[in-house]
Amino acid sequence: PRQVLIEVLVAEITLTDDTRLGIDWAIREGKFTLGSVSQALGTGSSTTTLGLPAAAFRGAASLFGPAAQGLTAFTFNTGQFFVLLNTLASLNKVNIVSNPHVLTSENKKAVINVSTSVPIVTSQQTTTTSPVITGGSTTTSTIGGTNQTVEYKDAGVILTVTPRIGERGTVALDVKQEVNDIGAGVPPTGSPSFIKREAETSVVLLNNQTLVLGGLIKDKLTVDDRGIPLLKDIPILGLVFGFKERKVEKTELILLITPRVIGTPLDAARITEEMRRATPSIDEAIKRAPRPPSIRPPAPAPAPDAPAPRQPDPAP
């Protein structure tokens, strides 16, 4: 059977004044001149930029349906969107969460789970102290302790993709996206609550074309410890020389999904070579690793007939 390599990039983008309503909105308003077609899911409206026809967006009028209002999807030439990401990364506005690659057969489901298992107390039983009468005297019998039943739930992104290879170099993808965020604790156990958002869609892409899923915008609180070094760390007195700055930033979680059809052994060899080149070898990684100033690579050994290199004179 033919196979499809599913490349996924999960990135968290810090939104600026130009992108505060989301990357999709910024592209519509011409904040980035990269050429694209964009569509808001759940609304049925489509927008084109740089003269591209609306028909270039391959998908239904409402991809995710009413349950996913606010979620967005748009297609890009793979190289174009990475230019946009590199631009944002140069401004320290991009955090790459994960970049998994999954190889699956046609019509077979591929599951990508980028999450953390969080313990949840589902039930709790606490025993108490009670008096016991034996032979006319009263004693106290204590059966202490708390019994809890704990289950684990995934917090993060779970992506399910089922590819179908079409004609003329197209790939149909059935995509299900589930995002679980940790919320506030819930009494009486104090276990965290979960905010669940999920959506399903079916789209048709060209081979090696990128589908971008976005619209998952949330507020992120950061606390910076500012002040005069050393003095701000003194107990009580440090309050005079330092302060904590709280900032609320808007972030958008985006998923880039790129299918690559592997129909022949030559395709497999080509993609394998591309991935090998993209992944530096261990030797290259060690050579490129930064070294402390006190550690220097050893001097090359002299040739058999060459004089030994002269050692530098000690500093006065």
Coordinates of C-alpha atoms in Angstrom, one line a residue:
P1 CA 0.0 0.0 0.0
R2 CA 1.0 3.6 -0.6
Q3 CA 2.2 5.5 2.4
V4 CA 2.1 9.1 3.6
L5 CA 4.6 10.9 5.8
I6 CA 2.7 13.3 8.1
E7 CA 4.9 16.2 9.2
V8 CA 3.4 18.2 12.1
L9 CA 4.8 21.3 13.7
V10 CA 3.2 22.6 16.9
A11 CA 4.1 26.1 17.7
E12 CA 3.0 28.7 20.2
I13 CA 3.1 32.3 18.9
T14 CA 3.1 35.3 21.1
L15 CA 0.7 37.8 19.5
T16 CA 1.8 41.4 19.0
D17 CA -0.2 44.5 18.2
D18 CA -0.2 43.5 14.5
T19 CA -1.4 39.9 15.3
R20 CA -3.5 40.4 18.4
L21 CA -6.5 38.9 16.7
G22 CA -4.6 35.9 15.4
I23 CA -2.3 35.0 12.6
D24 CA -5.2 34.4 10.2
W25 CA -6.5 37.9 10.8
A26 CA -3.1 39.4 10.3
I27 CA -2.7 37.7 7.0
R28 CA -6.2 38.9 5.9
E29 CA -5.3 42.5 6.8
G30 CA -2.1 42.4 4.8
K31 CA 0.2 42.5 7.8
F32 CA 2.3 39.8 6.0
T33 CA 2.8 40.0 2.2
L34 CA 3.3 36.2 1.6
G35 CA 0.4 35.3 -0.6
S36 CA -2.2 33.0 0.9
V37 CA -5.8 32.0 1.0
S38 CA -7.6 32.1 4.4
Q39 CA -10.9 30.9 5.6
A40 CA -12.6 31.3 9.0
L41 CA -14.1 28.0 10.1
G42 CA -17.6 27.9 11.4
T43 CA -18.6 31.1 9.5
G44 CA -18.3 30.0 5.9
S45 CA -16.6 33.2 4.9
S46 CA -13.4 33.2 2.8
T47 CA -10.8 35.8 2.1
T48 CA -8.1 36.0 -0.5
T49 CA -4.9 38.0 -0.5
L50 CA -2.5 38.9 -3.3
G51 CA -5.0 38.1 -6.0
L52 CA -5.4 34.4 -5.3
P53 CA -8.9 33.0 -6.2
A54 CA -11.1 31.8 -3.4
A55 CA -11.4 28.4 -5.2
A56 CA -7.7 27.9 -4.4
F57 CA -8.7 27.0 -0.8
R58 CA -9.6 23.4 -0.9
G59 CA -12.3 22.7 1.7
A60 CA -15.9 23.0 2.5
A61 CA -17.5 26.3 3.3
S62 CA -17.7 25.3 7.0
L63 CA -15.0 22.9 7.8
F64 CA -15.3 22.5 11.6
G65 CA -19.0 23.3 12.0
P66 CA -20.8 25.4 14.6
A67 CA -19.0 23.7 17.6
A68 CA -15.7 25.3 16.6
Q69 CA -16.5 28.9 16.2
G70 CA -13.3 31.0 16.1
L71 CA -11.0 28.2 14.9
T72 CA -9.3 28.9 11.7
A73 CA -7.6 27.0 8.9
F74 CA -5.7 28.1 5.8
T75 CA -3.3 26.6 3.3
F76 CA 0.2 27.7 2.4
N77 CA 3.0 26.8 0.2
T78 CA 5.2 25.1 2.8
G79 CA 8.2 27.4 2.2
Q80 CA 6.1 30.6 2.4
F81 CA 4.8 29.9 5.9
F82 CA 8.2 28.9 7.2
V83 CA 9.4 32.3 6.0
L84 CA 6.7 33.8 8.2
L85 CA 7.7 31.7 11.2
N86 CA 11.3 32.6 10.8
T87 CA 10.3 36.3 10.8
L88 CA 8.4 35.9 14.0
A89 CA 11.2 33.7 15.5
S90 CA 13.7 36.5 14.8
L91 CA 11.5 38.6 17.2
N92 CA 11.4 35.9 19.8
K93 CA 7.7 35.5 19.2
V94 CA 7.7 31.7 18.4
N95 CA 8.0 28.7 20.8
I96 CA 8.3 25.4 19.0
V97 CA 6.4 22.9 21.2
S98 CA 7.0 19.8 19.1
N99 CA 7.9 18.7 15.6
P100 CA 6.9 15.0 15.2
H101 CA 6.9 13.0 11.9
V102 CA 4.6 10.0 11.5
L103 CA 4.6 7.5 8.6
T104 CA 1.3 5.8 8.0
S105 CA -0.4 3.8 5.2
E106 CA -3.2 5.1 3.1
N107 CA -6.6 5.1 4.9
K108 CA -4.8 4.3 8.2
K109 CA -5.2 6.5 11.2
A110 CA -2.1 8.3 12.6
V111 CA -2.2 9.7 16.2
I112 CA 0.1 12.4 17.4
N113 CA 0.0 13.1 21.1
V114 CA 1.8 16.1 22.4
S115 CA 0.6 16.2 26.0
T116 CA 1.4 15.7 29.7
S117 CA -0.4 13.1 31.9
V118 CA -1.9 15.0 34.9
P119 CA -3.1 13.0 38.0
I120 CA -6.8 13.5 38.8
V121 CA -8.5 12.4 42.1
T122 CA -11.8 10.9 41.0
S123 CA -12.9 9.8 44.5
Q124 CA -11.8 10.3 48.1
Q125 CA -12.8 8.6 51.3
T126 CA -11.6 9.8 54.7
T127 CA -12.1 7.7 57.9
T128 CA -12.8 9.3 61.3
T129 CA -12.2 8.7 65.0
S130 CA -15.0 7.0 67.0
P131 CA -15.5 5.9 70.7
V132 CA -15.7 2.2 71.5
I133 CA -17.2 0.8 74.8
T134 CA -15.6 -2.4 76.1
G135 CA -16.3 -3.9 79.5
G136 CA -17.9 -0.7 81.0
S137 CA -14.9 1.5 80.0
T138 CA -14.7 3.8 77.0
T139 CA -11.7 3.8 74.7
T140 CA -11.0 5.5 71.5
S141 CA -10.5 3.6 68.3
T142 CA -8.9 5.5 65.5
I143 CA -8.9 4.4 61.9
G144 CA -7.1 7.2 60.2
G145 CA -6.1 7.9 56.6
T146 CA -7.5 9.0 53.3
N147 CA -8.2 6.6 50.4
Q148 CA -8.1 8.2 47.0
T149 CA -8.7 6.9 43.5
V150 CA -6.4 8.6 41.0
E151 CA -6.7 8.6 37.2
Y152 CA -4.5 10.3 34.7
K153 CA -5.7 12.6 31.9
D154 CA -3.8 14.1 29.0
A155 CA -3.3 17.8 29.0
G156 CA -2.0 19.2 25.6
V157 CA -2.7 18.5 22.0
I158 CA -3.9 15.2 20.5
L159 CA -4.1 15.1 16.7
T160 CA -5.5 12.3 14.6
V161 CA -4.9 12.3 10.9
T162 CA -6.2 9.8 8.3
P163 CA -4.8 10.3 4.8
R164 CA -6.3 9.3 1.4
I165 CA -4.3 9.7 -1.7
G166 CA -6.2 11.1 -4.7
E167 CA -5.4 11.8 -8.3
R168 CA -3.2 14.5 -9.7
G169 CA -1.0 14.7 -6.6
T170 CA -3.7 15.5 -4.1
V171 CA -4.1 14.1 -0.5
A172 CA -7.4 14.1 1.4
L173 CA -6.9 14.4 5.1
D174 CA -9.5 13.6 7.8
V175 CA -8.2 15.7 10.8
K176 CA -9.4 15.6 14.4
Q177 CA -7.8 18.1 16.8
E178 CA -8.3 18.0 20.5
V179 CA -6.8 20.5 22.9
N180 CA -7.0 20.1 26.7
D181 CA -5.9 22.9 28.9
I182 CA -5.5 22.7 32.7
G183 CA -7.9 24.9 34.6
A184 CA -8.5 25.9 38.2
G185 CA -8.7 23.3 41.0
V186 CA -12.1 22.0 41.9
P187 CA -13.2 21.2 45.5
P188 CA -13.3 19.0 47.5
T189 CA -10.2 17.2 46.2
G190 CA -8.5 20.2 44.6
S191 CA -7.9 18.4 41.4
P192 CA -7.5 20.7 38.3
S193 CA -10.4 21.1 35.9
F194 CA -9.9 20.8 32.2
I195 CA -10.9 23.1 29.3
K196 CA -11.5 20.9 26.3
R197 CA -11.7 22.2 22.7
E198 CA -11.9 19.8 19.8
A199 CA -12.7 20.0 16.1
E200 CA -12.9 17.7 13.1
T201 CA -12.5 18.5 9.4
S202 CA -11.8 17.0 6.0
V203 CA -9.6 18.9 3.6
V204 CA -7.9 18.2 0.3
L205 CA -4.3 19.4 -0.1
L206 CA -1.6 19.1 -2.8
N207 CA 1.3 16.9 -2.1
N208 CA 3.7 18.8 0.2
Q209 CA 1.3 21.6 0.8
T210 CA 0.8 22.8 4.4
L211 CA -2.5 23.1 6.3
V212 CA -2.4 25.5 9.2
L213 CA -4.8 25.1 12.1
G214 CA -5.1 28.1 14.4
G215 CA -7.5 30.2 16.4
L216 CA -6.7 28.7 19.8
I217 CA -5.9 32.0 21.5
K218 CA -5.4 32.3 25.3
D219 CA -3.9 34.7 27.9
K220 CA -0.6 33.7 29.4
L221 CA 0.6 35.3 32.7
T222 CA 4.3 35.8 33.1
V223 CA 6.0 37.2 36.2
D224 CA 9.4 38.9 35.9
D225 CA 11.6 39.6 39.0
R226 CA 13.1 43.0 38.4
G227 CA 15.3 45.3 40.5
I228 CA 18.9 45.9 41.6
P229 CA 20.9 42.6 41.6
L230 CA 21.8 41.2 45.0
L231 CA 20.0 44.0 46.9
K232 CA 16.5 42.9 45.7
D233 CA 17.2 39.4 47.1
I234 CA 17.6 40.7 50.7
P235 CA 14.7 39.6 52.9
I236 CA 12.2 42.5 53.6
L237 CA 14.7 45.1 52.6
G238 CA 14.6 43.7 49.1
L239 CA 11.1 45.1 48.6
V240 CA 12.7 48.6 48.4
F241 CA 15.2 47.6 45.7
G242 CA 13.0 45.3 43.6
F243 CA 9.6 44.4 42.4
K244 CA 7.7 41.8 40.4
E245 CA 6.3 42.7 37.1
R246 CA 3.2 40.8 35.9
K247 CA 2.4 40.7 32.2
V248 CA -0.5 39.1 30.4
E249 CA 0.4 38.1 26.9
K250 CA -1.9 36.6 24.3
T251 CA -0.6 33.5 22.6
E252 CA -2.0 31.4 19.7
L253 CA -1.4 27.7 19.3
I254 CA -1.0 26.7 15.7
L255 CA -0.6 23.3 14.1
L256 CA 1.1 22.9 10.7
I257 CA 0.3 19.7 8.9
T258 CA 2.2 18.7 5.8
P259 CA 1.5 15.4 3.9
R260 CA 4.2 13.9 1.7
V261 CA 3.2 11.0 -0.4
I262 CA 5.6 8.0 -0.6
G263 CA 4.6 6.0 -3.7
T264 CA 7.9 4.5 -4.8
P265 CA 11.2 3.4 -3.2
L266 CA 12.8 6.4 -4.9
D267 CA 10.4 8.7 -2.9
A268 CA 11.3 6.9 0.3
A269 CA 15.0 7.2 -0.4
R270 CA 14.6 10.9 -1.3
I271 CA 12.7 11.8 1.9
T272 CA 15.0 9.7 4.1
E273 CA 18.0 11.7 2.7
E274 CA 16.2 15.0 3.2
M275 CA 15.5 14.1 6.9
R276 CA 19.1 12.9 7.4
R277 CA 20.4 16.2 6.1
A278 CA 18.0 18.1 8.3
T279 CA 19.2 16.2 11.4
P280 CA 22.9 16.9 12.2
S281 CA 25.1 13.9 13.1
I282 CA 26.4 13.5 16.7
D283 CA 29.9 14.5 15.6
E284 CA 28.6 17.7 14.0
A285 CA 26.5 18.5 17.0
I286 CA 29.5 18.2 19.3
K287 CA 31.6 20.4 17.1
R288 CA 29.0 23.1 17.0
A289 CA 28.3 23.0 20.7
P290 CA 29.6 26.1 22.6
R291 CA 32.5 25.6 24.8
P292 CA 33.4 27.5 28.0
P293 CA 36.2 30.0 27.5
S294 CA 38.6 27.9 29.7
I295 CA 38.2 24.8 27.5
R296 CA 39.9 24.9 24.1
P297 CA 40.3 22.2 21.5
P298 CA 43.7 20.5 21.5
A299 CA 46.3 21.7 19.0
P300 CA 46.8 19.5 16.0
A301 CA 49.7 17.0 16.3
P302 CA 52.8 18.1 14.3
A303 CA 53.9 16.2 11.3
P304 CA 56.6 13.6 11.9
D305 CA 59.5 15.8 10.5
A306 CA 58.1 19.1 11.5
P307 CA 59.3 20.9 14.7
A308 CA 57.0 21.0 17.6
P309 CA 54.9 24.2 17.8
R310 CA 56.4 26.8 20.1
Q311 CA 54.5 27.3 23.3
P312 CA 53.4 30.9 24.1
D313 CA 55.4 32.7 26.7
P314 CA 53.8 32.9 30.2
A315 CA 52.1 36.2 31.0
P316 CA 54.2 38.5 33.2

